[in-house]
CSV table of C-alpha atoms and ligand atoms in Angstrom, one decimal:
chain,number,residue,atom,x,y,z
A,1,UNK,CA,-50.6,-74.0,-6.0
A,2,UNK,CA,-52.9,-72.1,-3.5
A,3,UNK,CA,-52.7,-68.8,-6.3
A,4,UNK,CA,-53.3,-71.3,-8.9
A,5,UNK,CA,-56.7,-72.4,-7.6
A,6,UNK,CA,-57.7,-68.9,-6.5
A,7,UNK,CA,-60.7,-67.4,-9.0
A,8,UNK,CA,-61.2,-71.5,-9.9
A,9,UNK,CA,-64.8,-71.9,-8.9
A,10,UNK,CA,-65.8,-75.5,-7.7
A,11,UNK,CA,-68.0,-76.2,-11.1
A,12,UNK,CA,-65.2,-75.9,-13.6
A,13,UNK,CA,-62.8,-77.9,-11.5
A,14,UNK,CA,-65.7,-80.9,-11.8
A,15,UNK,CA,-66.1,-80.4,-15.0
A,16,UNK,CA,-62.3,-81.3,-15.7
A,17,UNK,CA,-62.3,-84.0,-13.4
A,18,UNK,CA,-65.5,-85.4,-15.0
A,19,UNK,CA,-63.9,-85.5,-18.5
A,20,UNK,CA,-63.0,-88.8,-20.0
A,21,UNK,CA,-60.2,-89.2,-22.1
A,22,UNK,CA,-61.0,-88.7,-26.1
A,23,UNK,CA,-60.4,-92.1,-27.0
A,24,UNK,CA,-63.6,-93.1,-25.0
A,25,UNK,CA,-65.7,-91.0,-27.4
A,26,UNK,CA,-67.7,-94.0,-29.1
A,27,UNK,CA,-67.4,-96.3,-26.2
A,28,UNK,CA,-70.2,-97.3,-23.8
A,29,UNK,CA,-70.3,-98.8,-20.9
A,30,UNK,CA,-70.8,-103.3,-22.0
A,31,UNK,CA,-74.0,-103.4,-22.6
A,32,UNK,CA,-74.2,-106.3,-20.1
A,33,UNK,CA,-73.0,-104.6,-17.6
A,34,UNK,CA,-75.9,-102.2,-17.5
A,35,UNK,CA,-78.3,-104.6,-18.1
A,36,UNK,CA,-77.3,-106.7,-15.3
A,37,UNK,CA,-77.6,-103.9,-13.2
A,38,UNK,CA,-81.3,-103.3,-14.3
A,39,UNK,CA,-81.8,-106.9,-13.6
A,40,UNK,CA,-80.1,-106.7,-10.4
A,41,UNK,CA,-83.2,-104.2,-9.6
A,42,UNK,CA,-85.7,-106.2,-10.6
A,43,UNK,CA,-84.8,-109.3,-8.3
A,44,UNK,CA,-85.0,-107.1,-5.6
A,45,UNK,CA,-88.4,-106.1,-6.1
A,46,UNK,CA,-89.3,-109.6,-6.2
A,47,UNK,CA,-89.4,-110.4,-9.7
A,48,UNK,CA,-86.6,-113.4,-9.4
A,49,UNK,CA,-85.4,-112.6,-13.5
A,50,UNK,CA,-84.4,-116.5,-14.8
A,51,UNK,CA,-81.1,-115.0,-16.9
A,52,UNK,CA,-80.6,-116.9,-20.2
A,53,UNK,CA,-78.3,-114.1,-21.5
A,54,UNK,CA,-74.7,-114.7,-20.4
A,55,UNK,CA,-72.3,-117.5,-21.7
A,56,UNK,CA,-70.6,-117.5,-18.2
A,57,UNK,CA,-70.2,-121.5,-17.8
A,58,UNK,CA,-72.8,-122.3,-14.2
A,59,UNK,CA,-70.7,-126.0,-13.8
A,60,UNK,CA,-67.8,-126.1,-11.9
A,61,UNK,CA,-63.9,-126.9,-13.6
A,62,UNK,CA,-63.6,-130.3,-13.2
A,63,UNK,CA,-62.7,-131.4,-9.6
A,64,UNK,CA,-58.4,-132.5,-9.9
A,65,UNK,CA,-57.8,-128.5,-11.1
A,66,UNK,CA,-59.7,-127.4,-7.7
A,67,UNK,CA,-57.1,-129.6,-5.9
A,68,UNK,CA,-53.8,-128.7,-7.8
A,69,UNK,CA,-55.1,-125.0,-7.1
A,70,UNK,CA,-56.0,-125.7,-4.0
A,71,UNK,CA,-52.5,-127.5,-3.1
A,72,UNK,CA,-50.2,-125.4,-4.7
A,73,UNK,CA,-51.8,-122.3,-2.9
A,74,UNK,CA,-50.9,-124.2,0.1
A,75,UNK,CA,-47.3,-124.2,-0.5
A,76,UNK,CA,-45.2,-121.2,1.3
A,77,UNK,CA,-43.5,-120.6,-1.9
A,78,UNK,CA,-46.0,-119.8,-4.5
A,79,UNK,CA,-46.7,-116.3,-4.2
A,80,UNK,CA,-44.3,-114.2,-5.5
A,81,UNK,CA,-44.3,-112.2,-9.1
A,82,UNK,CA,-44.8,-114.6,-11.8
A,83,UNK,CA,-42.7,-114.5,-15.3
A,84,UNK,CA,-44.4,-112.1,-17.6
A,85,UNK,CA,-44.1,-115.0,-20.1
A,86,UNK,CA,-46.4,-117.2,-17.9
A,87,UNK,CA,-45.2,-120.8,-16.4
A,88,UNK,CA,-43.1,-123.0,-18.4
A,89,UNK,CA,-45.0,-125.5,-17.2
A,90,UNK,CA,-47.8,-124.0,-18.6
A,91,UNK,CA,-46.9,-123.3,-21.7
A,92,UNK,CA,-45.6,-127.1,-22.1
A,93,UNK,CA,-49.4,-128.1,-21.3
A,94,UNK,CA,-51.0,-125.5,-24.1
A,95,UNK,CA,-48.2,-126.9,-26.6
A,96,UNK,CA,-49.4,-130.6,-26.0
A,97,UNK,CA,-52.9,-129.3,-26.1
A,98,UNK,CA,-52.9,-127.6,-29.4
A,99,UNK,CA,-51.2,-130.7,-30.6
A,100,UNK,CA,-53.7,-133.4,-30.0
A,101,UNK,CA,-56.7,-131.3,-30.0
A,102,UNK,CA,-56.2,-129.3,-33.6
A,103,UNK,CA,-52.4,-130.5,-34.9
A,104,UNK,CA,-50.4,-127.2,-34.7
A,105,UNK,CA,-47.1,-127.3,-33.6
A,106,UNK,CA,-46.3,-124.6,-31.3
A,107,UNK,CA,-42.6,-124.1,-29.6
A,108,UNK,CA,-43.9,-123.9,-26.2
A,109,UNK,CA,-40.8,-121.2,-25.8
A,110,UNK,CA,-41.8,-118.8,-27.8
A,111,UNK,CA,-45.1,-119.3,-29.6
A,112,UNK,CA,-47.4,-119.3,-26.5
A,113,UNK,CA,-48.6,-116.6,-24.3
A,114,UNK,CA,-50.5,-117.3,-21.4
A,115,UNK,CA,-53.0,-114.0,-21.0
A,116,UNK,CA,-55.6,-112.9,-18.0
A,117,UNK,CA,-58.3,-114.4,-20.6
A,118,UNK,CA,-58.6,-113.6,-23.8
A,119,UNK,CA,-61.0,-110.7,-23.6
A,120,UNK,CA,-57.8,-108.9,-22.5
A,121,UNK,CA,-55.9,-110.4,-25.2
A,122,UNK,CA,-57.9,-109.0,-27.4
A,123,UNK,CA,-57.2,-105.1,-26.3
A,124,UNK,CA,-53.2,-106.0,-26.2
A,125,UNK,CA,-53.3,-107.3,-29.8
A,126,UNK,CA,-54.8,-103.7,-30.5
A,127,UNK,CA,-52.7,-101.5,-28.3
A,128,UNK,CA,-50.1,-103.6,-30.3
A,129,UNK,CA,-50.9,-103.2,-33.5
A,130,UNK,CA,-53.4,-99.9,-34.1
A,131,UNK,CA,-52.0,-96.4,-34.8
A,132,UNK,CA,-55.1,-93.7,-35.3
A,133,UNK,CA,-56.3,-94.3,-38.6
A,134,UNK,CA,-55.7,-97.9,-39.5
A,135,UNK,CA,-59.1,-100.0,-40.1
A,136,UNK,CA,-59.7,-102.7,-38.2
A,137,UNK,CA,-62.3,-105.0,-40.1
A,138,UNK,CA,-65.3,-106.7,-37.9
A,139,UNK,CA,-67.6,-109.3,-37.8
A,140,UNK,CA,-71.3,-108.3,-37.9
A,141,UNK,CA,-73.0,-109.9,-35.7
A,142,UNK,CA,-69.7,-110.6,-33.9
A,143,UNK,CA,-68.2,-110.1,-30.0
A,144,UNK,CA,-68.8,-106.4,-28.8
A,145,UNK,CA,-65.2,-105.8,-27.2
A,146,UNK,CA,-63.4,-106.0,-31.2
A,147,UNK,CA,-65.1,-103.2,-31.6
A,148,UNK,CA,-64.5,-101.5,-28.2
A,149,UNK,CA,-61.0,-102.5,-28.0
A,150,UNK,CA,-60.0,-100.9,-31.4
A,151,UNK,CA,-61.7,-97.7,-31.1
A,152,UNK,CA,-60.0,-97.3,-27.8
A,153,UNK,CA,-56.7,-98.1,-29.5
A,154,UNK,CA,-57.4,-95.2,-32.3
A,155,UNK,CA,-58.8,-97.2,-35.1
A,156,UNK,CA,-60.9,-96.4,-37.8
A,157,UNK,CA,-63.6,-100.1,-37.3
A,158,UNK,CA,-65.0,-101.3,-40.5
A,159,UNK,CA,-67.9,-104.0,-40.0
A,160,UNK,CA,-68.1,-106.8,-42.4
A,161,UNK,CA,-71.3,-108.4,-42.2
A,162,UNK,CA,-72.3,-112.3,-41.8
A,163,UNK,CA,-74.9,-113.6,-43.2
A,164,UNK,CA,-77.4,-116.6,-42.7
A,165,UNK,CA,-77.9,-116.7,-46.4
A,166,UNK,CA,-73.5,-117.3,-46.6
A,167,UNK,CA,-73.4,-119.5,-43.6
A,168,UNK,CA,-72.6,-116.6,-41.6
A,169,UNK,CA,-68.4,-116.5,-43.5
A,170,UNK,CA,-67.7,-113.7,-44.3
A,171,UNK,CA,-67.8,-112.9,-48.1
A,172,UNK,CA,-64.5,-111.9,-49.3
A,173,UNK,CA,-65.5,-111.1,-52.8
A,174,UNK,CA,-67.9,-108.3,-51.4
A,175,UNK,CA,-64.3,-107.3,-48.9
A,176,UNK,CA,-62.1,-106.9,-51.7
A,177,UNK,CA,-64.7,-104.6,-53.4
A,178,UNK,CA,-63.4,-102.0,-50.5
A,179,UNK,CA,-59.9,-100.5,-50.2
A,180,UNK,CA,-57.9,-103.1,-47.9
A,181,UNK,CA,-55.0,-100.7,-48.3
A,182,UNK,CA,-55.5,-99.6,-44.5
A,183,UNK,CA,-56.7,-102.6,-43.1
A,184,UNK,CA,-54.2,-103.7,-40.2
A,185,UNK,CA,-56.3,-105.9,-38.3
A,186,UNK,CA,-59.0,-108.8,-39.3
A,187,UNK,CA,-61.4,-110.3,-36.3
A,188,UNK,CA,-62.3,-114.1,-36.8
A,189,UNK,CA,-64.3,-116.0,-34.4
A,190,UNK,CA,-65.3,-119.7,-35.6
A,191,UNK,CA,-67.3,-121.5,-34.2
A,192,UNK,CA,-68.7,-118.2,-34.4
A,193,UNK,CA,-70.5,-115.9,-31.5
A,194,UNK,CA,-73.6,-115.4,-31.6
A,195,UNK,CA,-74.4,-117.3,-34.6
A,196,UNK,CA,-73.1,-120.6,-33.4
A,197,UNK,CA,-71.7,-121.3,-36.9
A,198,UNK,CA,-68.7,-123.5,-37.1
A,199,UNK,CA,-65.5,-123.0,-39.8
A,200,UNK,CA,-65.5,-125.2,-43.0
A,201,UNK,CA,-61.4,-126.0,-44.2
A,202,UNK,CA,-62.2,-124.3,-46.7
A,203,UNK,CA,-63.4,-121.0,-45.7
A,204,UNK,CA,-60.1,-120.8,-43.6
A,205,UNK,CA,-57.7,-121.2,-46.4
A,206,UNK,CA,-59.5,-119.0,-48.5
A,207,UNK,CA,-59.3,-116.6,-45.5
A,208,UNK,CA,-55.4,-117.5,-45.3
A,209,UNK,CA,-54.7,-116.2,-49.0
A,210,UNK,CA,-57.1,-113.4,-48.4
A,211,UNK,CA,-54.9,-112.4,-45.6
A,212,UNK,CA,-51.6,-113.2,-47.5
A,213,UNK,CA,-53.0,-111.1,-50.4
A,214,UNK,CA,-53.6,-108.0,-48.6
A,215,UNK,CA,-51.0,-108.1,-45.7
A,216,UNK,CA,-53.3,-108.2,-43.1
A,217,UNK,CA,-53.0,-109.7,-39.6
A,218,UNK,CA,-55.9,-112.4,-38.9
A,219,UNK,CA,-56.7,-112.7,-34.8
A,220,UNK,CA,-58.7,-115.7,-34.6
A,221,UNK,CA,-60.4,-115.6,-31.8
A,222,UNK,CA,-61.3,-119.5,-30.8
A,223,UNK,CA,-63.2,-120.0,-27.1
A,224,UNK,CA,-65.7,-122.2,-28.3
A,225,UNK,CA,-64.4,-125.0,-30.5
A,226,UNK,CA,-64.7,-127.7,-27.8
A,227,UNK,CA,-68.6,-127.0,-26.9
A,228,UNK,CA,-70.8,-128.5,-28.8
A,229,UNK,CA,-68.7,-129.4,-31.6
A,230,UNK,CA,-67.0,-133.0,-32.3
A,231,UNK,CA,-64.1,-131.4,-34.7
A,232,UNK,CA,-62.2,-129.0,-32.8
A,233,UNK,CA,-60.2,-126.7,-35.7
A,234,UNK,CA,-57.7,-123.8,-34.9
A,235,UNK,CA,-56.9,-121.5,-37.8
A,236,UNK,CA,-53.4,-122.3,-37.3
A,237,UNK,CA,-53.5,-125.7,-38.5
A,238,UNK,CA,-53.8,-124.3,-41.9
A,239,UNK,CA,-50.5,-124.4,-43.6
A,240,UNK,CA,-48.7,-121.0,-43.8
A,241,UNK,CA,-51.0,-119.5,-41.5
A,242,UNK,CA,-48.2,-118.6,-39.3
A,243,UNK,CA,-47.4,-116.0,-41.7
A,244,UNK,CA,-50.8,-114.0,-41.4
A,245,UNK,CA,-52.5,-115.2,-38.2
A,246,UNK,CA,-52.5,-114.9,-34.7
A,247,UNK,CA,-55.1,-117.1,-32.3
A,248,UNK,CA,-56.8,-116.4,-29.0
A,249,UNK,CA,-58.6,-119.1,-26.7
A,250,UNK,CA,-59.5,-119.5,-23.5
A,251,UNK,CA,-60.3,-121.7,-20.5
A,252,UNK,CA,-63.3,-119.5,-19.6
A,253,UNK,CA,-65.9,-122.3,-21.7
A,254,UNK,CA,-63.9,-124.9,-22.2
A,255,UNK,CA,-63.1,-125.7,-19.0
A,256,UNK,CA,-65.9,-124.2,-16.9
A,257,UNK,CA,-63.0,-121.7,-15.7
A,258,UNK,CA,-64.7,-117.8,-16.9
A,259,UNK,CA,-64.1,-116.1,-13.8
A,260,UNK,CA,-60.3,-117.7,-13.2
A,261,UNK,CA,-59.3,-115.4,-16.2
A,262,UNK,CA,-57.0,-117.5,-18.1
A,263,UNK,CA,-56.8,-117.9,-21.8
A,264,UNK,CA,-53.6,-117.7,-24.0
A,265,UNK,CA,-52.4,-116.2,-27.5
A,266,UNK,CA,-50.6,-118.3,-30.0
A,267,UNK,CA,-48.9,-117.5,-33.3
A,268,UNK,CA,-45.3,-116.9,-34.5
A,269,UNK,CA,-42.6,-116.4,-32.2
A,270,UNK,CA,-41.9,-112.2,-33.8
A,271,UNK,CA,-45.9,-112.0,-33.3
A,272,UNK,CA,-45.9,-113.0,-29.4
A,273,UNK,CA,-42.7,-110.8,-28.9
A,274,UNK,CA,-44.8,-108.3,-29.9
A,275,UNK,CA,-47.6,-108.5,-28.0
A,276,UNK,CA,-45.6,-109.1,-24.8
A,277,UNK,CA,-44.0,-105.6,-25.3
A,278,UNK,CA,-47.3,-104.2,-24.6
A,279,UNK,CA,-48.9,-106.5,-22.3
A,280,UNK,CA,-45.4,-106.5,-20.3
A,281,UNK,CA,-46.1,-103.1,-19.3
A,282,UNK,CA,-49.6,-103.6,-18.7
A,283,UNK,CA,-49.9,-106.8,-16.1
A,284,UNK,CA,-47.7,-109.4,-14.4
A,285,UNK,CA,-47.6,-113.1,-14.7
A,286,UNK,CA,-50.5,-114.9,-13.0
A,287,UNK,CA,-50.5,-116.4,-9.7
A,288,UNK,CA,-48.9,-119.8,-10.3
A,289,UNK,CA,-51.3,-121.9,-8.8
A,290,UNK,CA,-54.0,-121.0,-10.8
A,291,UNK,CA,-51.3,-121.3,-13.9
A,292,UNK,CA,-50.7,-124.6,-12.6
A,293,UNK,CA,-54.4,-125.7,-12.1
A,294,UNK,CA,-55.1,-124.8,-15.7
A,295,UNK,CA,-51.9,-126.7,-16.9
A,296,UNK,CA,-53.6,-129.8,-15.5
A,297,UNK,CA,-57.3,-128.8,-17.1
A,298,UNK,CA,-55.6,-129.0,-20.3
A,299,UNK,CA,-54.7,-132.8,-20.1
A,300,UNK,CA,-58.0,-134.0,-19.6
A,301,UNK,CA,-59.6,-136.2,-21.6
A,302,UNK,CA,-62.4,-136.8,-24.4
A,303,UNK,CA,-64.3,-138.0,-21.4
A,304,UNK,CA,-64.3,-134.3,-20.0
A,305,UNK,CA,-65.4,-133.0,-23.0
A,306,UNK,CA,-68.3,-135.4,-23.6
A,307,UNK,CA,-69.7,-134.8,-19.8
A,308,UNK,CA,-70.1,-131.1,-19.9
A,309,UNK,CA,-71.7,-131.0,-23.9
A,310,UNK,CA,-74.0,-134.1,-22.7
A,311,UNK,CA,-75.2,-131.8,-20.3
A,312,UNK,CA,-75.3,-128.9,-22.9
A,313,UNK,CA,-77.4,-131.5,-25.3
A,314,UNK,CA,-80.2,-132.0,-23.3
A,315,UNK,CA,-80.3,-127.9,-21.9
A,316,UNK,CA,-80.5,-127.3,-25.9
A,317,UNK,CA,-83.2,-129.3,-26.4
A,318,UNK,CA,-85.1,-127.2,-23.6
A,319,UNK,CA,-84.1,-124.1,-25.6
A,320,UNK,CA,-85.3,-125.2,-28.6
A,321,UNK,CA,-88.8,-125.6,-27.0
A,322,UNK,CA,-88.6,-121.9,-25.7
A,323,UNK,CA,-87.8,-121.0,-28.5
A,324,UNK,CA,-90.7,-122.5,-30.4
A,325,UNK,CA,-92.8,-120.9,-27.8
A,326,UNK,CA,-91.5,-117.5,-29.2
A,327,UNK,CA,-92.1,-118.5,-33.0
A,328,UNK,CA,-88.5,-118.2,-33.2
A,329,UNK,CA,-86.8,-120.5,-35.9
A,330,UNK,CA,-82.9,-122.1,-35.7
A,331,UNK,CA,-80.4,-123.9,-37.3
A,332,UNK,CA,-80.0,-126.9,-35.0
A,333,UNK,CA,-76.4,-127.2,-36.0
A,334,UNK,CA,-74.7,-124.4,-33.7
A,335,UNK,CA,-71.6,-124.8,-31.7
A,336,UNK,CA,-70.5,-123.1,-29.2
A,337,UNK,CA,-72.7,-121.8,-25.6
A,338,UNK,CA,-75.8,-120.2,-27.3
A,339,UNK,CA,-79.2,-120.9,-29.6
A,340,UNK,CA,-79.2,-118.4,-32.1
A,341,UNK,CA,-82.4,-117.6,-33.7
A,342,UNK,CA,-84.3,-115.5,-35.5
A,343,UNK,CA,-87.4,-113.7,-34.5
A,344,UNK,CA,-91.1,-113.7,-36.0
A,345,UNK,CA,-92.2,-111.0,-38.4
A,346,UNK,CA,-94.5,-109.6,-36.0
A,347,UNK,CA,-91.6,-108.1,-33.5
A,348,UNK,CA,-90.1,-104.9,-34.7
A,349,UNK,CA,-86.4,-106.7,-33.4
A,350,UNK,CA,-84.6,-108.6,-31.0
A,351,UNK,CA,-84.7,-105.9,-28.7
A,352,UNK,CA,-88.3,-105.7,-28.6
A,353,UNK,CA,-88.9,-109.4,-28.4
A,354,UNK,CA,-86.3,-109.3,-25.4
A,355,UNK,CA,-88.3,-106.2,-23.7
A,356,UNK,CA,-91.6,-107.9,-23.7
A,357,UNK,CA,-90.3,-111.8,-22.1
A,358,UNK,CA,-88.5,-109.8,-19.6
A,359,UNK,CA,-91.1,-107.2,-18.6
A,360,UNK,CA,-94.1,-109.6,-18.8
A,361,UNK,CA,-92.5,-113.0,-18.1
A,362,UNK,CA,-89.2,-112.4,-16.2
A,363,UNK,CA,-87.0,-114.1,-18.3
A,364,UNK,CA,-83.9,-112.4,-19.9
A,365,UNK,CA,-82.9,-113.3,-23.4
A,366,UNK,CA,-80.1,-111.4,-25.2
A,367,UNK,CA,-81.5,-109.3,-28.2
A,368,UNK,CA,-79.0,-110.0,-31.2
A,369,UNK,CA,-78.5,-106.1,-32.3
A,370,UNK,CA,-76.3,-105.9,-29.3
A,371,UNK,CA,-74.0,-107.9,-31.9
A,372,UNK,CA,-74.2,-105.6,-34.4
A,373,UNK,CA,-77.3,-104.8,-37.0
A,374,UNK,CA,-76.9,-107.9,-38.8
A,375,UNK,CA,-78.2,-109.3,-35.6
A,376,UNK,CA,-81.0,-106.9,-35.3
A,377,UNK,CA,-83.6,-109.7,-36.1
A,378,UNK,CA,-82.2,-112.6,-33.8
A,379,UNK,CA,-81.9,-113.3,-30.3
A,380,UNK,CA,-79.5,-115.3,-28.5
A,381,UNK,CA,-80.3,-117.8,-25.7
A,382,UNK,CA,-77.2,-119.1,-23.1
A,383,UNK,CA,-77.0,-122.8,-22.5
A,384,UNK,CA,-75.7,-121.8,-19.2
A,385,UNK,CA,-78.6,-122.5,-17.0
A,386,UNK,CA,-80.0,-126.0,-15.3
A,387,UNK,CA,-82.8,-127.8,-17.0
A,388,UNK,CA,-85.1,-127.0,-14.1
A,389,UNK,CA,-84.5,-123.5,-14.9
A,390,UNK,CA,-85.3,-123.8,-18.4
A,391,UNK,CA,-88.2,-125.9,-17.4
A,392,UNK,CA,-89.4,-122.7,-15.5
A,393,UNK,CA,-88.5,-120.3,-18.0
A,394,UNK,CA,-90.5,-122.3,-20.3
A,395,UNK,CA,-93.6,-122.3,-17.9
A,396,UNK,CA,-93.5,-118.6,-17.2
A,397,UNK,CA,-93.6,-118.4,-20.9
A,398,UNK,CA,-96.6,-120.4,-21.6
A,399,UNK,CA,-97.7,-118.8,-18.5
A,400,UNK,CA,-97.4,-115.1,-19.3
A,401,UNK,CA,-96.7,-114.6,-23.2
A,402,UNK,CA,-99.3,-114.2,-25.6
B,1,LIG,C1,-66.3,-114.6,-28.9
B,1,LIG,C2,-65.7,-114.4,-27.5
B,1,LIG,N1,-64.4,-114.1,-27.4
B,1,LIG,C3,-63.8,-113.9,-26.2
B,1,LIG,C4,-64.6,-114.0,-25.1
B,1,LIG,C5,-63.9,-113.7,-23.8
B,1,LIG,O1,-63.4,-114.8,-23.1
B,1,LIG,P1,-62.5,-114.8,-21.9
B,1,LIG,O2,-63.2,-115.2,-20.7
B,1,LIG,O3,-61.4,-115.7,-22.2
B,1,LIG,O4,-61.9,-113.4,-21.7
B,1,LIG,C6,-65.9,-114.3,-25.1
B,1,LIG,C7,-66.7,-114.3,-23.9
B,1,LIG,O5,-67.9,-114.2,-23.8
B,1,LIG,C8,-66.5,-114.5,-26.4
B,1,LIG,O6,-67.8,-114.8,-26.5
């Protein structure tokens, strides 16, 4: 070893140690992660930024999951390695869920998988799935980590893009213009981030013979269907979707739970064998109070629902005066955590609109090109923030913005 390193000077040795793997070629750093960083900086020059940007739910879970996680980490026995399939009991609780809620039958056996939220969900489906070359199609504007996830896992990403004018579906007419022959993967997200636009029946069946017809693998990705929405739909309740689809959700807004990391994938028993191969290797079961605690989340009531979107309601209607502020208009129909909404004609884009209320009024709004370039002309405001806040947000931009 000692010959080995003899002639190596210190700067090539760094060099090699400083080189990322290839398959990071294309993939930054998540763009909120930097920007939190740079707002991190300004609060500590003073500047106390009011940040409307992230969807990361400010209200607690509700308070009988503290106290089963809170109990059941009191037990002696609780803390060994967890099954990689995730608790039975679990499992049961996601089953009865995504039977009342949407009407899909899941065998709670083998149709479920509990994951470590469903952001990591989505980088097992591709690991899964994705040799180098297959295409994985988009959403544009859509959630930043399809894309990241399936470059990391070798794919070639083709963006389909949304648009206001189409309700935001995706306009499979213009798709099938392309060659689906080495399309793999499909991303779907309704109610949709970060236009807040909610599935139709329709749309989903056509999307169902769409996949059917060109053998592609659907991953609905479903976190929001319980905020600000009355009619909770999972693709799966369309008959034969089975065949074709595999769905991610999450406790994260549902249930006021982002930072517990628990979500779940569900789809045909061959599919979830699948995926487990992967993520087996990858992570362990989760701690089993916490599985336990989000067993119980998932027999609450309408009541819990209506309590957290009455609070969402009245934090909207504060957005919708911000956003009137910034000449911004908005469908008033959105589901989901977020105001989406486009900008005036006299920004150049989202991000520059952003820019300036941060810089001059301290107030952090997500530019909508961070979404893709269909978003280029939007921004996106997060409902996760308390009406006072808002109230302030609003004043500083009276206050500041001209
Ligand atoms: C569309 C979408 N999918 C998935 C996630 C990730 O959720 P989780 O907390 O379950 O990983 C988010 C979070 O912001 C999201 O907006």
């Amino acid at each position: 070893m000692k010959n080995q390193m003899k002639g190596t000077d210190n700067d090539t040795e760094k060099s090699k140690i400083a080189k990322v793997a290839d398959r990071l070629s294309g993939v930054q750093e998540y763009y909120f992660s930097t920007k939190l960083r740079q707002i991190d900086q300004m609060n500590k020059a003073g500047k106390n930024v009011i940040n409307l940007g992230i969807g990361s739910p400010d209200l607690p879970p509700h308070p009988d999951v503290i106290k089963t996680l809170a109990e059941e980490a009191a037990k002696p026995n609780q803390h060994g390695y967890q099954s990689y399939k995730g608790s039975p009991v679990l499992r049961n609780a996601i089953s009865k869920w995504y039977k009342k809620w949407y009407n899909v039958d899941l065998n709670p056996d083998t149709e479920i998988l509990p994951l470590i939220g469903s952001k990591e969900g989505i980088m097992h489906i591709c690991m899964t799935y994705i040799n180098p070359g297959d295409v994985v199609l988009i959403p544009n504007p859509g959630y930043p980590t399809y894309n990241s996830a399936a470059t990391i896992a070798g794919a070639n990403v083709h963006a389909y893009t949304l648009k206001e004018e189409n309700n935001w579906c995706p306009d499979f007419e213009e798709l099938e213009k392309s060659d689906l022959q080495k399309v793999k993967l499909m991303f779907v997200n309704y109610p949709q981030m970060p236009t807040g636009q909610l599935p139709t029946h329709e749309m989903f069946t056509r999307l169902i013979s769409f996949a059917k017809k060109h053998q592609i693998l659907i991953v609905h990705d479903n976190p929001y269907s319980f905020i600000l929405n009355d009619h909770p739909m999972s693709l799966l309740s369309v008959e034969g979707a089975k065949d074709v689809v595999i769905e991610l959700n999450s406790f994260s807004k549902s249930h006021n739970m982002a930072g517990w990391r628990v979500g779940m994938l569900s789809g045909a028993k061959e599919r979830i064998e699948e995926v487990l191969r992967f993520k087996s290797n990858m992570d362990s079961g989760m701690f089993l109070p916490l599985q336990l605690a989000a067993a119980k989340a998932l027999e609450l009531g309408q009541d819990w629902y209506d309590s957290v979107n009455t609070i969402y309601k009245k934090r909207r209607e504060k957005v919708f005066l911000l956003l009137d502020l910034l000449g911004c208009s908005y469908n008033k129909k959105q589901a989901g955590l977020f105001v989406w909404a486009s900008i005036p004609a006299n920004y150049r884009d989202g991000y520059a609109l952003s820019d300036k209320i941060l810089e001059e009024a301290n107030v952090f709004i997500t530019p909508g090109g961070i979404f893709g370039s269909a978003g280029n002309n939007y921004v996106r405001v997060s409902l996760c923030t308390p009406e006072e806040k808002l109230d302030e947000a609003i004043n500083r931009i009276k206050n500041n913005i001209h």
